[in-house]
Amino acid sequence: ANYYVADSVKLKIHAGRTYTLWVSTPDGKTVNSKCTVPFPADTTSLKYNWDTTSVYNANAGGIERTVRLNMEWTDFAGGANYYRAGADVISYPLSNPSQDIFERMYNNTFSDLLTDKNKDGGIMARRDLIATISEYFGGQTGSFSFRPKGIKMYLVNCDENYYKFHESANRNDSGDPFSEPVLVHNNIVGGLGYFGACNQFIKEVRF
């Protein structure tokens, strides 16, 4: 596939500004779109807590460690806000402690997309996120063993286009063979695709 990349030195992206995209072809076809880059989420209000529990798996001959995480932050009051928030557990193989392996944490919603609809100015949260890391020394799984060493959280403030595209794409890829196809969000005038923006914050905690 062909694609174009803009030089970030020449094209500075600033929060709060609206950017317009124009694309034309040699035969005269044109498409356009626009989006406004959101400001960062209120990361000063970000709170989190985590814990780990362990159980012994006799069949596998080792320990299964479950890491749990709750995270919450305060929504900006006024206007609609869209978020993507979650975390990965950072683990390492005992054979190479310097290596980082990332395991996505999930809860029963399976989606990391949120909106402040009916919660304007209130508390936004993702709770009961879990991931299980296997520390096996024998049994059926034998030769591999991992241990958790941290959590990498992400909090993304995204524009409406980013949110609607990923939300519709997720519903279209539900894995249910009986579900109806979902129209994926499109904001390209004269074409197909989406032009959106986000502002990402990363917080890493080592155990």
Coordinates of C-alpha atoms in Angstrom, one line a residue:
A1 CA 0.0 0.0 0.0
N2 CA 1.1 3.5 -0.7
Y3 CA 1.1 6.1 2.1
Y4 CA 2.5 9.6 2.9
V5 CA 4.2 10.8 6.0
A6 CA 4.5 14.4 7.1
D7 CA 7.7 15.6 8.7
S8 CA 6.9 16.4 12.3
V9 CA 9.6 19.1 12.3
K10 CA 7.9 21.0 9.5
L11 CA 4.3 20.2 10.5
K12 CA 3.8 21.0 14.2
I13 CA 0.7 19.7 15.8
H14 CA -0.8 21.9 18.5
A15 CA -3.7 21.1 20.9
G16 CA -6.8 23.2 20.4
R17 CA -6.1 23.9 16.7
T18 CA -8.3 22.7 13.8
Y19 CA -6.5 21.1 10.9
T20 CA -7.9 20.6 7.4
L21 CA -6.8 17.8 5.1
W22 CA -7.0 18.2 1.3
V23 CA -6.0 15.3 -1.0
S24 CA -6.1 15.5 -4.9
T25 CA -5.2 13.1 -7.7
P26 CA -3.7 13.9 -11.1
D27 CA -7.1 13.2 -12.7
G28 CA -8.8 15.9 -10.7
K29 CA -10.5 13.9 -7.9
T30 CA -10.4 15.6 -4.5
V31 CA -11.3 14.7 -0.9
N32 CA -11.1 16.7 2.3
S33 CA -11.7 16.5 6.0
K34 CA -10.9 18.4 9.2
C35 CA -10.4 17.7 12.9
T36 CA -9.6 19.6 16.1
V37 CA -6.7 18.3 18.2
P38 CA -7.9 17.8 21.8
F39 CA -6.0 19.0 24.8
P40 CA -4.6 16.4 27.2
A41 CA -6.9 14.8 29.7
D42 CA -6.7 16.0 33.3
T43 CA -3.8 13.8 34.2
T44 CA -3.2 15.6 37.5
S45 CA -6.4 14.0 38.8
L46 CA -5.4 10.5 37.7
K47 CA -5.6 8.0 40.6
Y48 CA -4.9 4.3 40.5
N49 CA -4.4 1.3 42.7
W50 CA -3.3 -2.2 42.0
D51 CA -2.8 -5.5 43.7
T52 CA -1.7 -9.1 42.8
T53 CA -2.9 -12.5 43.8
S54 CA -1.4 -15.9 43.2
V55 CA -2.8 -19.4 42.9
Y56 CA -0.9 -22.7 42.4
N57 CA -1.9 -24.6 39.3
A58 CA -1.1 -28.2 40.0
N59 CA -1.7 -29.4 36.4
A60 CA 0.8 -26.8 35.0
G61 CA 3.2 -27.2 37.9
G62 CA 3.5 -23.5 38.8
I63 CA 2.0 -20.3 39.9
E64 CA -0.5 -18.1 38.1
R65 CA -0.3 -14.4 39.2
T66 CA -3.3 -12.2 38.5
V67 CA -2.7 -8.4 38.5
R68 CA -5.7 -6.1 39.1
L69 CA -5.9 -2.4 38.4
N70 CA -8.4 0.4 39.0
M71 CA -7.9 3.8 37.5
E72 CA -9.9 7.0 37.5
W73 CA -9.7 10.7 36.6
T74 CA -11.8 13.8 36.5
D75 CA -13.6 14.8 33.3
F76 CA -13.3 18.4 32.0
A77 CA -16.6 20.1 32.5
G78 CA -18.4 21.6 29.5
G79 CA -18.6 20.0 26.1
A80 CA -18.3 16.4 25.0
N81 CA -15.1 14.5 25.8
Y82 CA -14.0 11.2 24.5
Y83 CA -11.4 8.9 26.0
R84 CA -9.3 5.8 25.5
A85 CA -7.9 4.4 28.8
G86 CA -6.4 1.2 30.0
A87 CA -3.1 -0.6 30.8
D88 CA -0.7 -3.3 30.1
V89 CA 1.0 -5.5 32.6
I90 CA 4.8 -5.5 32.0
S91 CA 6.3 -8.9 32.6
Y92 CA 9.7 -10.6 31.9
P93 CA 10.8 -14.1 31.1
L94 CA 13.0 -15.6 33.8
S95 CA 15.5 -16.4 31.1
N96 CA 15.9 -12.7 30.2
P97 CA 15.0 -10.3 33.1
S98 CA 15.9 -7.2 31.0
Q99 CA 13.2 -8.0 28.4
D100 CA 9.8 -6.3 28.6
I101 CA 6.6 -8.2 27.6
F102 CA 3.3 -6.4 27.5
E103 CA 0.0 -8.1 28.3
R104 CA -3.2 -6.0 27.8
M105 CA -5.5 -5.8 30.8
Y106 CA -9.2 -6.3 30.4
N107 CA -12.5 -6.2 32.3
N108 CA -15.9 -7.4 31.4
T109 CA -16.6 -4.6 28.9
F110 CA -13.5 -5.5 26.7
S111 CA -13.5 -1.9 25.3
D112 CA -11.1 0.8 26.4
L113 CA -13.2 3.6 24.8
L114 CA -15.3 5.9 27.1
T115 CA -17.4 9.1 26.7
D116 CA -18.5 11.6 29.3
K117 CA -22.1 11.4 28.2
N118 CA -24.2 12.0 31.4
K119 CA -20.9 12.3 33.4
D120 CA -19.8 15.8 32.4
G121 CA -17.3 17.1 34.9
G122 CA -17.6 13.9 36.9
I123 CA -15.3 10.9 37.6
M124 CA -14.3 8.8 34.7
A125 CA -13.0 5.3 35.5
R126 CA -11.9 1.9 34.3
R127 CA -12.1 -0.6 37.1
D128 CA -11.4 -4.3 37.7
L129 CA -8.8 -4.5 34.9
I130 CA -7.0 -7.8 35.1
A131 CA -4.2 -9.8 33.4
T132 CA -2.8 -13.2 34.4
I133 CA 0.9 -14.0 34.2
S134 CA 2.0 -17.6 34.3
E135 CA 5.1 -18.6 36.3
Y136 CA 5.6 -22.3 35.5
F137 CA 8.5 -24.5 36.4
G138 CA 7.3 -27.8 35.2
G139 CA 4.2 -29.8 34.4
Q140 CA 2.4 -29.6 31.1
T141 CA 3.8 -26.2 30.0
G142 CA 7.3 -26.9 31.1
S143 CA 9.9 -24.6 29.6
F144 CA 8.6 -21.1 29.9
S145 CA 8.1 -18.9 32.9
F146 CA 7.2 -15.2 33.4
R147 CA 6.9 -12.7 36.2
P148 CA 5.2 -9.3 36.4
K149 CA 7.3 -6.3 37.0
G150 CA 5.1 -3.3 36.4
I151 CA 2.0 -1.7 34.8
K152 CA 2.0 0.7 31.9
M153 CA -1.2 2.9 31.9
Y154 CA -2.4 5.0 29.0
L155 CA -5.0 7.8 29.1
V156 CA -5.9 9.2 25.7
N157 CA -8.1 12.3 25.2
C158 CA -9.5 11.9 21.6
D159 CA -11.7 13.8 19.3
E160 CA -15.1 12.6 18.2
N161 CA -13.9 11.3 14.9
Y162 CA -11.2 9.1 16.6
Y163 CA -13.8 7.8 19.1
K164 CA -16.5 7.0 16.5
F165 CA -14.2 5.3 14.1
H166 CA -12.6 3.0 16.7
E167 CA -16.0 2.3 18.4
S168 CA -17.7 1.4 15.2
A169 CA -14.7 -0.7 14.0
N170 CA -14.7 -2.6 17.3
R171 CA -18.4 -3.4 16.9
N172 CA -17.9 -4.5 13.4
D173 CA -15.2 -6.9 14.6
S174 CA -17.2 -8.5 17.4
G175 CA -16.5 -12.1 16.4
D176 CA -20.3 -12.9 16.5
P177 CA -21.1 -14.7 13.2
F178 CA -24.8 -13.8 13.6
S179 CA -24.3 -10.0 14.1
E180 CA -25.2 -7.5 11.4
P181 CA -22.4 -5.5 9.7
V182 CA -21.8 -2.1 11.2
L183 CA -21.0 1.0 9.1
V184 CA -17.6 2.2 10.1
H185 CA -17.4 5.9 10.9
N186 CA -16.3 8.0 7.9
N187 CA -15.6 11.8 8.0
I188 CA -13.8 12.1 4.6
V189 CA -15.8 14.3 2.3
G190 CA -15.8 12.7 -1.2
G191 CA -14.1 9.5 0.0
L192 CA -13.8 6.8 2.7
G193 CA -11.7 6.9 5.9
Y194 CA -11.4 9.1 8.9
F195 CA -9.3 12.0 9.9
G196 CA -9.0 12.3 13.7
A197 CA -6.7 13.3 16.5
C198 CA -5.8 12.4 20.0
N199 CA -3.6 13.4 22.9
Q200 CA -1.9 10.6 24.8
F201 CA -0.5 10.4 28.4
I202 CA 1.6 7.4 29.5
K203 CA 2.2 6.4 33.2
E204 CA 4.5 3.5 34.0
V205 CA 4.7 2.0 37.5
R206 CA 7.3 -0.6 38.4
F207 CA 6.7 -3.1 41.1

